[in-house]
Coordinates of C-alpha atoms and ligand atoms in Angstrom, one line a residue:
M215 CA 161.5 141.2 175.0
S216 CA 161.1 139.5 178.4
K217 CA 159.8 142.7 179.8
K218 CA 157.1 142.7 177.1
I219 CA 156.2 139.1 178.1
L220 CA 156.1 140.1 181.7
I221 CA 153.8 143.0 181.0
V222 CA 151.5 140.8 178.9
L223 CA 151.4 138.1 181.6
S224 CA 150.6 140.6 184.4
A225 CA 147.9 142.2 182.3
L226 CA 146.4 138.7 181.7
A227 CA 146.7 137.9 185.4
S228 CA 144.9 141.1 186.5
F229 CA 142.2 140.5 183.8
F230 CA 141.5 137.0 185.1
L231 CA 141.5 138.3 188.7
F232 CA 139.0 141.0 187.7
I233 CA 136.8 138.4 186.0
H234 CA 137.0 136.1 189.1
L235 CA 136.1 138.9 191.5
K236 CA 133.3 140.0 189.3
E237 CA 131.9 136.5 189.3
L238 CA 132.2 136.3 193.0
K239 CA 130.4 139.5 193.4
E240 CA 127.6 138.4 191.1
R241 CA 127.3 135.1 192.9
Q242 CA 127.0 136.9 196.2
L243 CA 124.3 139.1 194.7
D244 CA 122.4 136.0 193.5
V245 CA 122.4 134.2 196.8
P246 CA 120.1 136.4 198.8
I247 CA 117.7 136.7 195.8
F248 CA 117.7 132.9 195.4
E249 CA 117.1 132.4 199.1
K250 CA 114.4 135.1 199.2
Y251 CA 112.5 133.4 196.5
S252 CA 113.0 129.8 197.6
Y253 CA 112.3 130.4 201.2
S254 CA 109.7 133.0 201.5
K255 CA 108.1 133.4 198.1
G256 CA 107.2 130.0 196.7
T257 CA 104.6 129.9 193.9
A258 CA 101.9 132.6 193.7
E259 CA 99.3 130.0 194.7
E260 CA 101.3 129.0 197.8
I261 CA 101.6 132.6 199.1
E262 CA 97.9 133.1 198.7
K263 CA 97.1 130.0 200.7
E264 CA 99.8 130.6 203.3
T265 CA 98.9 134.2 204.1
L266 CA 95.2 134.5 203.3
P267 CA 93.7 136.2 206.4
E268 CA 91.3 134.3 208.6
S269 CA 87.8 135.1 207.4
D270 CA 84.2 134.5 207.9
L271 CA 82.2 135.2 204.7
S272 CA 79.1 136.1 206.7
D273 CA 81.1 139.0 208.3
Y274 CA 79.2 142.2 207.6
C275 CA 82.4 144.0 206.6
L276 CA 83.0 141.5 203.8
R277 CA 79.7 142.0 202.2
L278 CA 79.9 142.4 198.4
I279 CA 77.6 144.9 196.8
N280 CA 77.5 145.5 193.0
S281 CA 75.1 145.3 190.1
D282 CA 74.8 141.5 190.7
H283 CA 74.7 141.6 194.5
S284 CA 72.2 144.0 195.8
F285 CA 71.4 145.3 199.3
T286 CA 68.1 146.2 200.9
D287 CA 67.5 148.5 204.0
E288 CA 66.7 145.2 205.9
D289 CA 70.2 144.0 205.3
L290 CA 71.6 146.9 207.4
T291 CA 72.3 144.8 210.4
M292 CA 75.0 147.0 211.9
P293 CA 74.1 150.1 213.9
L294 CA 75.0 153.5 212.4
K295 CA 77.0 156.0 214.3
P296 CA 77.6 159.7 213.6
L297 CA 80.9 161.0 212.1
A298 CA 81.8 164.6 211.6
E299 CA 79.3 167.1 210.1
G300 CA 76.3 164.8 210.5
Y301 CA 77.5 162.0 208.3
E302 CA 76.7 158.5 209.4
V303 CA 78.6 155.3 209.0
A304 CA 78.4 151.7 210.3
E305 CA 79.7 151.7 213.9
V306 CA 82.8 149.7 213.1
V307 CA 84.0 152.4 210.7
V308 CA 84.1 155.3 213.2
A309 CA 87.4 154.6 215.0
P310 CA 89.4 153.6 211.9
Y311 CA 88.2 156.6 210.0
E312 CA 89.1 159.0 212.8
S313 CA 92.6 157.4 213.1
M314 CA 93.1 157.8 209.3
E315 CA 91.9 161.4 209.5
K316 CA 94.5 162.1 212.2
A317 CA 97.3 160.4 210.3
A318 CA 96.4 162.4 207.2
N319 CA 96.4 165.6 209.3
K320 CA 100.0 164.8 210.4
A321 CA 100.9 164.5 206.7
G322 CA 99.4 168.0 206.1
I323 CA 96.2 166.7 204.5
T324 CA 92.7 167.8 205.7
L325 CA 90.3 165.1 204.6
K326 CA 86.7 166.1 203.9
I327 CA 83.8 163.6 203.7
I328 CA 81.5 164.2 200.8
S329 CA 79.1 161.3 201.3
A330 CA 78.8 158.4 203.7
Y331 CA 75.7 156.2 204.6
R332 CA 72.8 156.5 202.2
S333 CA 69.6 154.4 202.7
V334 CA 68.2 152.5 199.8
S335 CA 65.0 154.6 200.0
Y336 CA 67.0 157.8 199.8
Q337 CA 68.9 156.5 196.8
E338 CA 65.5 155.6 195.2
Q339 CA 64.4 159.2 195.7
V340 CA 67.6 160.6 194.1
Y341 CA 67.3 158.1 191.2
Q342 CA 63.7 159.0 190.5
D343 CA 64.3 162.8 190.8
N344 CA 67.2 162.5 188.3
L345 CA 65.1 160.3 186.0
S346 CA 62.2 162.7 186.0
E347 CA 64.5 165.6 185.2
N348 CA 66.0 163.7 182.2
L349 CA 62.5 162.8 181.0
N350 CA 61.3 166.4 181.4
Q351 CA 64.2 167.5 179.2
G352 CA 62.8 165.4 176.4
S353 CA 64.8 162.1 176.6
T354 CA 63.0 158.9 175.9
K355 CA 62.5 156.5 178.8
K356 CA 65.5 154.4 177.7
E357 CA 67.7 157.4 177.2
A358 CA 66.7 159.0 180.5
Q359 CA 67.5 155.7 182.3
K360 CA 70.9 155.5 180.7
L361 CA 71.7 159.2 181.5
T362 CA 70.6 158.7 185.1
E363 CA 72.6 155.5 185.6
D364 CA 75.7 157.2 184.3
Y365 CA 75.7 159.3 187.4
V366 CA 73.4 157.7 190.0
A367 CA 73.8 154.2 191.3
K368 CA 70.6 152.1 190.9
P369 CA 69.0 151.8 194.3
G370 CA 70.2 148.7 196.1
T371 CA 73.5 148.5 194.3
S372 CA 75.4 151.2 196.1
E373 CA 77.9 150.3 198.8
H374 CA 76.8 153.5 200.6
H375 CA 73.7 151.6 201.7
T376 CA 75.9 149.5 204.1
G377 CA 77.4 152.4 206.0
L378 CA 80.8 150.9 205.1
A379 CA 81.6 153.3 202.3
L380 CA 82.7 156.9 202.3
D381 CA 83.4 159.4 199.6
V382 CA 86.4 161.5 200.7
L383 CA 88.3 164.4 199.2
D384 CA 90.5 167.0 200.8
V385 CA 90.1 170.7 201.6
T386 CA 92.8 171.9 199.1
W387 CA 91.1 170.0 196.2
L388 CA 87.7 171.3 197.2
D389 CA 88.9 174.9 197.8
S390 CA 90.3 175.0 194.2
G391 CA 86.8 174.3 193.0
N392 CA 87.2 170.6 192.2
G393 CA 84.9 167.7 193.0
L394 CA 84.5 163.9 192.5
V395 CA 86.7 163.5 189.4
G396 CA 89.4 161.0 188.6
E397 CA 92.2 163.6 188.7
F398 CA 91.8 163.7 192.5
G399 CA 93.9 160.5 192.4
E400 CA 96.9 162.5 191.1
T401 CA 96.8 165.0 194.0
E402 CA 98.9 164.7 197.2
A403 CA 95.7 163.7 199.1
G404 CA 94.6 161.2 196.5
K405 CA 98.0 159.5 196.5
W406 CA 98.2 159.6 200.3
L407 CA 94.8 157.8 200.5
D408 CA 95.9 155.2 198.0
E409 CA 99.1 154.6 199.8
H410 CA 97.8 154.6 203.4
C411 CA 94.1 153.7 203.6
A412 CA 94.7 150.0 203.9
E413 CA 96.6 150.6 207.2
F414 CA 93.3 151.7 208.6
G415 CA 91.2 148.9 207.0
F416 CA 90.0 150.8 203.9
I417 CA 90.4 150.0 200.2
I418 CA 90.0 152.2 197.1
R419 CA 87.1 150.1 196.0
Y420 CA 87.1 151.1 192.3
P421 CA 90.7 151.3 191.1
K422 CA 91.7 152.5 187.6
D423 CA 92.9 149.2 186.2
K424 CA 90.0 147.0 187.3
E425 CA 87.0 148.7 185.8
D426 CA 86.3 145.6 183.7
I427 CA 85.8 143.7 186.9
T428 CA 84.1 146.2 189.2
K429 CA 82.0 147.7 186.3
I430 CA 82.5 151.1 187.9
Q431 CA 84.7 153.8 186.6
Y432 CA 87.8 154.8 188.6
E433 CA 86.8 156.5 191.8
P434 CA 89.9 157.5 193.9
W435 CA 87.6 159.0 196.5
H436 CA 85.4 156.0 197.3
L437 CA 86.7 154.2 200.3
R438 CA 85.2 151.0 201.5
Y439 CA 85.9 149.6 205.0
I440 CA 86.7 146.0 205.0
G441 CA 89.1 145.6 208.0
K442 CA 92.9 146.0 208.3
E443 CA 94.1 142.5 207.5
H444 CA 91.8 142.1 204.5
A445 CA 92.6 145.5 203.2
Q446 CA 96.3 145.0 203.5
Y447 CA 96.2 141.6 201.8
M448 CA 94.1 143.1 198.9
K449 CA 96.6 146.0 198.5
T450 CA 99.6 143.7 198.5
H451 CA 98.1 141.4 195.9
G452 CA 96.4 144.1 193.9
L453 CA 92.9 142.6 194.2
V454 CA 89.5 144.2 194.1
L455 CA 86.7 143.0 196.3
E456 CA 85.1 140.8 193.6
E457 CA 88.4 138.9 193.2
Y458 CA 89.1 138.8 196.9
I459 CA 85.7 137.3 197.8
E460 CA 86.1 134.7 195.1
L461 CA 89.5 133.8 196.5
L462 CA 88.0 133.4 200.0
E463 CA 85.1 131.4 198.7
N464 CA 87.4 129.1 196.8
E465 CA 89.6 128.6 199.9
Q466 CA 86.5 127.8 202.0
H467 CA 85.3 125.4 199.3
E468 CA 88.7 123.6 199.2
K469 CA 88.7 123.4 203.0
K470 CA 85.3 121.8 203.1
E471 CA 86.3 119.3 200.4
S472 CA 89.4 118.3 202.1
E473 CA 87.5 117.9 205.4
T474 CA 84.9 115.7 203.6
S475 CA 87.5 113.6 202.0
K476 CA 89.3 113.2 205.3
S477 CA 86.1 112.1 207.1
T478 CA 85.2 109.8 204.2
S479 CA 88.7 108.1 204.3
K480 CA 88.2 107.7 208.1
E481 CA 84.9 106.0 207.6
T482 CA 86.4 103.8 205.0
T483 CA 89.2 102.9 207.4
K484 CA 86.6 102.1 210.1
K485 CA 84.6 99.9 207.8
S486 CA 87.6 97.9 206.5
Ligands
LIG787 ZN1 81.0 156.5 196.8

């Protein structure tokens, strides 16, 4: 009888010890997570303000080009420099692209440029040629325009006019007869670019899940140079250029407002 009680007691004791240890373990796990969140994370808004890179919205590399923000040949204020195979880019893009190319090589990927700088007048010519072709094939003017704009950016709305954009694939993909299609994003090279291009200052300008904002279908090959700090920030926070520029503009607006209110309060102090 007493043996039975002893067994029951020791079983109970080890059960409570187990629960206690488990609790301790869980608490220990909770601590670093709690600390991590309370010290370095804060609210989403706080992080953005804390770590938003220094920026000058008139910086050529931050220029936003889309159907609402156009570009003319006169806006090309940065000199162009040659890259491999006669492609030209804005001079600031040469060194970062070459570094990225080398890093890709080390990972066993041979990048291949498909398109780089295109002038607005060249785009106009491509657009008109495509439009005439569609008209010749019997489309109405409206239909022909629609067909053309499905494949050719309207002159003045392409990032390629800036010299900051490049269309890039890799040799393996090209050699198997593929081109500029979304599936490139699933290849080793497409994944490598997505993962590493920000380290060299590039962004995948038209990602899959932001088509409603960029108004451009997913283009895993279209890289836009924006600078390392900006690119890394955008990647970390999952932003597209439209969102990022808005964030920078809001921050600048807030800074101005707080400066104005500071100077106004100083003036009030002086007067009184
Ligand atoms: Zn492109």
